[in-house]
Amino acid sequence: MSSQQEPTAVAVARAHVDAWGVHDYGVARGALAPEVHVIVTSVDPNTPQVDTTGADPYMDGLIQFGQAVLPGTTRVISASGDDARALLQVSSRVKFGPDAPEMTLDGARLYRLDGSQKIVEERVIFFVSPE
């Protein structure tokens, strides 16, 4: 049986998700291009929409979000892509405050890499359910 290597963009995106999923923000930042552009959206009217450019604002938002992620609960459900683009379905357990209930956050993350194999574009769509 031969082992098949993941496409480059899938491997980069998966490593990025694995890093922030355990709060390793240094590794997560290392996957980003300086001019990374991220758009985050949900149909939940209480969720702010995000449209940000630059590694510093990206990381500010990721760390703020990541504080709610219970370390070690993030997993990639499915992944597909090629050497420049990847789509990951991701699930995490989250808790948005000390008295908040634990919930599941499911999302899709679409990535595009630049010529240096850094994330230059990310689109995130998510749904939170109280299960």
PDB file of C-alpha atoms in Angstrom:
ATOM      1  CA  MET A   1       0.000   0.000   0.000  1.00  0.00           C
ATOM      2  CA  SER A   2       1.499   3.355  -1.005  1.00  0.00           C
ATOM      3  CA  SER A   3       1.158   6.448   1.131  1.00  0.00           C
ATOM      4  CA  GLN A   4      -0.061   9.549  -0.627  1.00  0.00           C
ATOM      5  CA  GLN A   5       1.349  12.908   0.465  1.00  0.00           C
ATOM      6  CA  GLU A   6      -1.126  15.707   1.160  1.00  0.00           C
ATOM      7  CA  PRO A   7      -1.166  18.578  -1.318  1.00  0.00           C
ATOM      8  CA  THR A   8       0.963  21.506  -0.113  1.00  0.00           C
ATOM      9  CA  ALA A   9      -1.914  23.870   0.695  1.00  0.00           C
ATOM     10  CA  VAL A  10      -3.748  21.183   2.660  1.00  0.00           C
ATOM     11  CA  ALA A  11      -0.634  20.413   4.701  1.00  0.00           C
ATOM     12  CA  VAL A  12       0.016  24.113   5.434  1.00  0.00           C
ATOM     13  CA  ALA A  13      -3.624  24.776   6.360  1.00  0.00           C
ATOM     14  CA  ARG A  14      -3.830  21.652   8.528  1.00  0.00           C
ATOM     15  CA  ALA A  15      -0.631  22.589  10.399  1.00  0.00           C
ATOM     16  CA  HIS A  16      -2.015  26.100  10.952  1.00  0.00           C
ATOM     17  CA  VAL A  17      -5.298  24.741  12.363  1.00  0.00           C
ATOM     18  CA  ASP A  18      -3.472  22.187  14.500  1.00  0.00           C
ATOM     19  CA  ALA A  19      -1.305  24.988  15.954  1.00  0.00           C
ATOM     20  CA  TRP A  20      -4.066  27.409  16.964  1.00  0.00           C
ATOM     21  CA  GLY A  21      -6.148  24.453  18.167  1.00  0.00           C
ATOM     22  CA  VAL A  22      -3.592  23.906  20.943  1.00  0.00           C
ATOM     23  CA  HIS A  23      -2.912  27.648  21.411  1.00  0.00           C
ATOM     24  CA  ASP A  24       0.515  27.539  19.735  1.00  0.00           C
ATOM     25  CA  TYR A  25       0.181  31.005  18.252  1.00  0.00           C
ATOM     26  CA  GLY A  26       3.852  31.284  17.233  1.00  0.00           C
ATOM     27  CA  VAL A  27       3.512  28.310  14.888  1.00  0.00           C
ATOM     28  CA  ALA A  28       0.126  29.589  13.667  1.00  0.00           C
ATOM     29  CA  ARG A  29       1.643  32.990  12.837  1.00  0.00           C
ATOM     30  CA  GLY A  30       4.550  31.340  11.023  1.00  0.00           C
ATOM     31  CA  ALA A  31       2.116  30.030   8.397  1.00  0.00           C
ATOM     32  CA  LEU A  32       0.938  33.533   7.459  1.00  0.00           C
ATOM     33  CA  ALA A  33       2.072  35.878   4.709  1.00  0.00           C
ATOM     34  CA  PRO A  34       2.592  39.445   6.027  1.00  0.00           C
ATOM     35  CA  GLU A  35      -0.341  40.693   3.906  1.00  0.00           C
ATOM     36  CA  VAL A  36      -2.745  37.859   4.816  1.00  0.00           C
ATOM     37  CA  HIS A  37      -6.398  38.759   4.249  1.00  0.00           C
ATOM     38  CA  VAL A  38      -9.139  37.029   6.253  1.00  0.00           C
ATOM     39  CA  ILE A  39     -12.911  37.237   6.081  1.00  0.00           C
ATOM     40  CA  VAL A  40     -14.951  35.511   8.804  1.00  0.00           C
ATOM     41  CA  THR A  41     -18.725  35.246   8.670  1.00  0.00           C
ATOM     42  CA  SER A  42     -21.695  33.495  10.222  1.00  0.00           C
ATOM     43  CA  VAL A  43     -25.448  33.847   9.903  1.00  0.00           C
ATOM     44  CA  ASP A  44     -25.704  34.338  13.679  1.00  0.00           C
ATOM     45  CA  PRO A  45     -26.758  37.996  14.124  1.00  0.00           C
ATOM     46  CA  ASN A  46     -24.761  38.215  17.393  1.00  0.00           C
ATOM     47  CA  THR A  47     -21.481  37.313  15.692  1.00  0.00           C
ATOM     48  CA  PRO A  48     -19.332  40.149  14.380  1.00  0.00           C
ATOM     49  CA  GLN A  49     -18.209  39.958  10.773  1.00  0.00           C
ATOM     50  CA  VAL A  50     -14.441  40.142  10.232  1.00  0.00           C
ATOM     51  CA  ASP A  51     -12.598  41.515   7.201  1.00  0.00           C
ATOM     52  CA  THR A  52      -8.964  42.164   8.060  1.00  0.00           C
ATOM     53  CA  THR A  53      -5.629  42.456   6.272  1.00  0.00           C
ATOM     54  CA  GLY A  54      -2.190  41.980   7.801  1.00  0.00           C
ATOM     55  CA  ALA A  55      -0.570  39.383  10.046  1.00  0.00           C
ATOM     56  CA  ASP A  56      -0.780  41.510  13.222  1.00  0.00           C
ATOM     57  CA  PRO A  57      -4.543  42.177  13.061  1.00  0.00           C
ATOM     58  CA  TYR A  58      -5.078  38.576  11.948  1.00  0.00           C
ATOM     59  CA  MET A  59      -3.234  37.259  15.001  1.00  0.00           C
ATOM     60  CA  ASP A  60      -5.042  39.681  17.347  1.00  0.00           C
ATOM     61  CA  GLY A  61      -8.339  38.218  16.147  1.00  0.00           C
ATOM     62  CA  LEU A  62      -7.101  34.629  16.167  1.00  0.00           C
ATOM     63  CA  ILE A  63      -5.837  34.905  19.739  1.00  0.00           C
ATOM     64  CA  GLN A  64      -9.086  36.521  20.885  1.00  0.00           C
ATOM     65  CA  PHE A  65     -11.069  33.705  19.225  1.00  0.00           C
ATOM     66  CA  GLY A  66      -8.584  31.055  20.333  1.00  0.00           C
ATOM     67  CA  GLN A  67      -9.063  31.860  24.000  1.00  0.00           C
ATOM     68  CA  ALA A  68     -12.517  30.296  23.694  1.00  0.00           C
ATOM     69  CA  VAL A  69     -11.207  27.116  22.029  1.00  0.00           C
ATOM     70  CA  LEU A  70     -10.673  24.281  24.479  1.00  0.00           C
ATOM     71  CA  PRO A  71      -7.099  23.127  23.738  1.00  0.00           C
ATOM     72  CA  GLY A  72      -6.842  19.785  22.008  1.00  0.00           C
ATOM     73  CA  THR A  73     -10.493  19.673  20.866  1.00  0.00           C
ATOM     74  CA  THR A  74      -9.977  21.048  17.351  1.00  0.00           C
ATOM     75  CA  ARG A  75     -10.025  18.467  14.605  1.00  0.00           C
ATOM     76  CA  VAL A  76     -10.034  18.503  10.846  1.00  0.00           C
ATOM     77  CA  ILE A  77     -13.073  16.551   9.654  1.00  0.00           C
ATOM     78  CA  SER A  78     -12.202  16.697   5.960  1.00  0.00           C
ATOM     79  CA  ALA A  79      -9.658  18.381   3.724  1.00  0.00           C
ATOM     80  CA  SER A  80      -9.145  18.823   0.020  1.00  0.00           C
ATOM     81  CA  GLY A  81      -7.008  21.031  -2.142  1.00  0.00           C
ATOM     82  CA  ASP A  82      -3.955  21.385  -4.313  1.00  0.00           C
ATOM     83  CA  ASP A  83      -0.587  23.110  -4.014  1.00  0.00           C
ATOM     84  CA  ALA A  84      -2.108  26.609  -3.787  1.00  0.00           C
ATOM     85  CA  ARG A  85      -5.614  26.191  -2.320  1.00  0.00           C
ATOM     86  CA  ALA A  86      -7.212  24.181   0.449  1.00  0.00           C
ATOM     87  CA  LEU A  87     -10.633  23.681   1.963  1.00  0.00           C
ATOM     88  CA  LEU A  88     -10.879  22.260   5.484  1.00  0.00           C
ATOM     89  CA  GLN A  89     -13.947  21.346   7.498  1.00  0.00           C
ATOM     90  CA  VAL A  90     -13.015  21.938  11.141  1.00  0.00           C
ATOM     91  CA  SER A  91     -14.750  21.293  14.465  1.00  0.00           C
ATOM     92  CA  SER A  92     -13.759  22.682  17.889  1.00  0.00           C
ATOM     93  CA  ARG A  93     -15.202  22.702  21.373  1.00  0.00           C
ATOM     94  CA  VAL A  94     -15.493  26.272  22.651  1.00  0.00           C
ATOM     95  CA  LYS A  95     -16.447  28.113  25.800  1.00  0.00           C
ATOM     96  CA  PHE A  96     -17.012  31.871  25.400  1.00  0.00           C
ATOM     97  CA  GLY A  97     -16.497  32.858  29.036  1.00  0.00           C
ATOM     98  CA  PRO A  98     -16.142  31.291  32.486  1.00  0.00           C
ATOM     99  CA  ASP A  99     -19.904  30.916  33.012  1.00  0.00           C
ATOM    100  CA  ALA A 100     -20.738  30.098  29.398  1.00  0.00           C
ATOM    101  CA  PRO A 101     -21.742  26.596  28.352  1.00  0.00           C
ATOM    102  CA  GLU A 102     -19.360  24.434  26.355  1.00  0.00           C
ATOM    103  CA  MET A 103     -20.444  24.361  22.695  1.00  0.00           C
ATOM    104  CA  THR A 104     -19.374  22.935  19.344  1.00  0.00           C
ATOM    105  CA  LEU A 105     -18.124  25.275  16.639  1.00  0.00           C
ATOM    106  CA  ASP A 106     -18.185  23.757  13.162  1.00  0.00           C
ATOM    107  CA  GLY A 107     -16.749  25.602  10.225  1.00  0.00           C
ATOM    108  CA  ALA A 108     -15.311  25.584   6.766  1.00  0.00           C
ATOM    109  CA  ARG A 109     -11.977  27.279   6.103  1.00  0.00           C
ATOM    110  CA  LEU A 110     -10.846  28.113   2.598  1.00  0.00           C
ATOM    111  CA  TYR A 111      -7.160  28.977   2.110  1.00  0.00           C
ATOM    112  CA  ARG A 112      -4.950  30.327  -0.664  1.00  0.00           C
ATOM    113  CA  LEU A 113      -1.168  30.245  -0.439  1.00  0.00           C
ATOM    114  CA  ASP A 114       1.322  32.651  -1.991  1.00  0.00           C
ATOM    115  CA  GLY A 115       4.492  31.627  -3.856  1.00  0.00           C
ATOM    116  CA  SER A 116       6.317  31.170  -0.529  1.00  0.00           C
ATOM    117  CA  GLN A 117       3.729  28.640   0.655  1.00  0.00           C
ATOM    118  CA  LYS A 118       2.331  31.091   3.219  1.00  0.00           C
ATOM    119  CA  ILE A 119      -1.370  31.719   3.805  1.00  0.00           C
ATOM    120  CA  VAL A 120      -2.226  34.903   1.932  1.00  0.00           C
ATOM    121  CA  GLU A 121      -6.006  34.509   1.979  1.00  0.00           C
ATOM    122  CA  GLU A 122      -8.475  32.779   4.291  1.00  0.00           C
ATOM    123  CA  ARG A 123     -12.276  32.642   4.290  1.00  0.00           C
ATOM    124  CA  VAL A 124     -14.047  31.237   7.348  1.00  0.00           C
ATOM    125  CA  ILE A 125     -17.715  30.320   7.687  1.00  0.00           C
ATOM    126  CA  PHE A 126     -18.890  28.851  10.968  1.00  0.00           C
ATOM    127  CA  PHE A 127     -21.842  27.694  13.018  1.00  0.00           C
ATOM    128  CA  VAL A 128     -21.987  27.307  16.808  1.00  0.00           C
ATOM    129  CA  SER A 129     -24.330  24.760  18.382  1.00  0.00           C
ATOM    130  CA  PRO A 130     -24.990  24.246  22.099  1.00  0.00           C
ATOM    131  CA  GLU A 131     -24.541  20.478  22.214  1.00  0.00           C
TER     132      GLU A 131
END
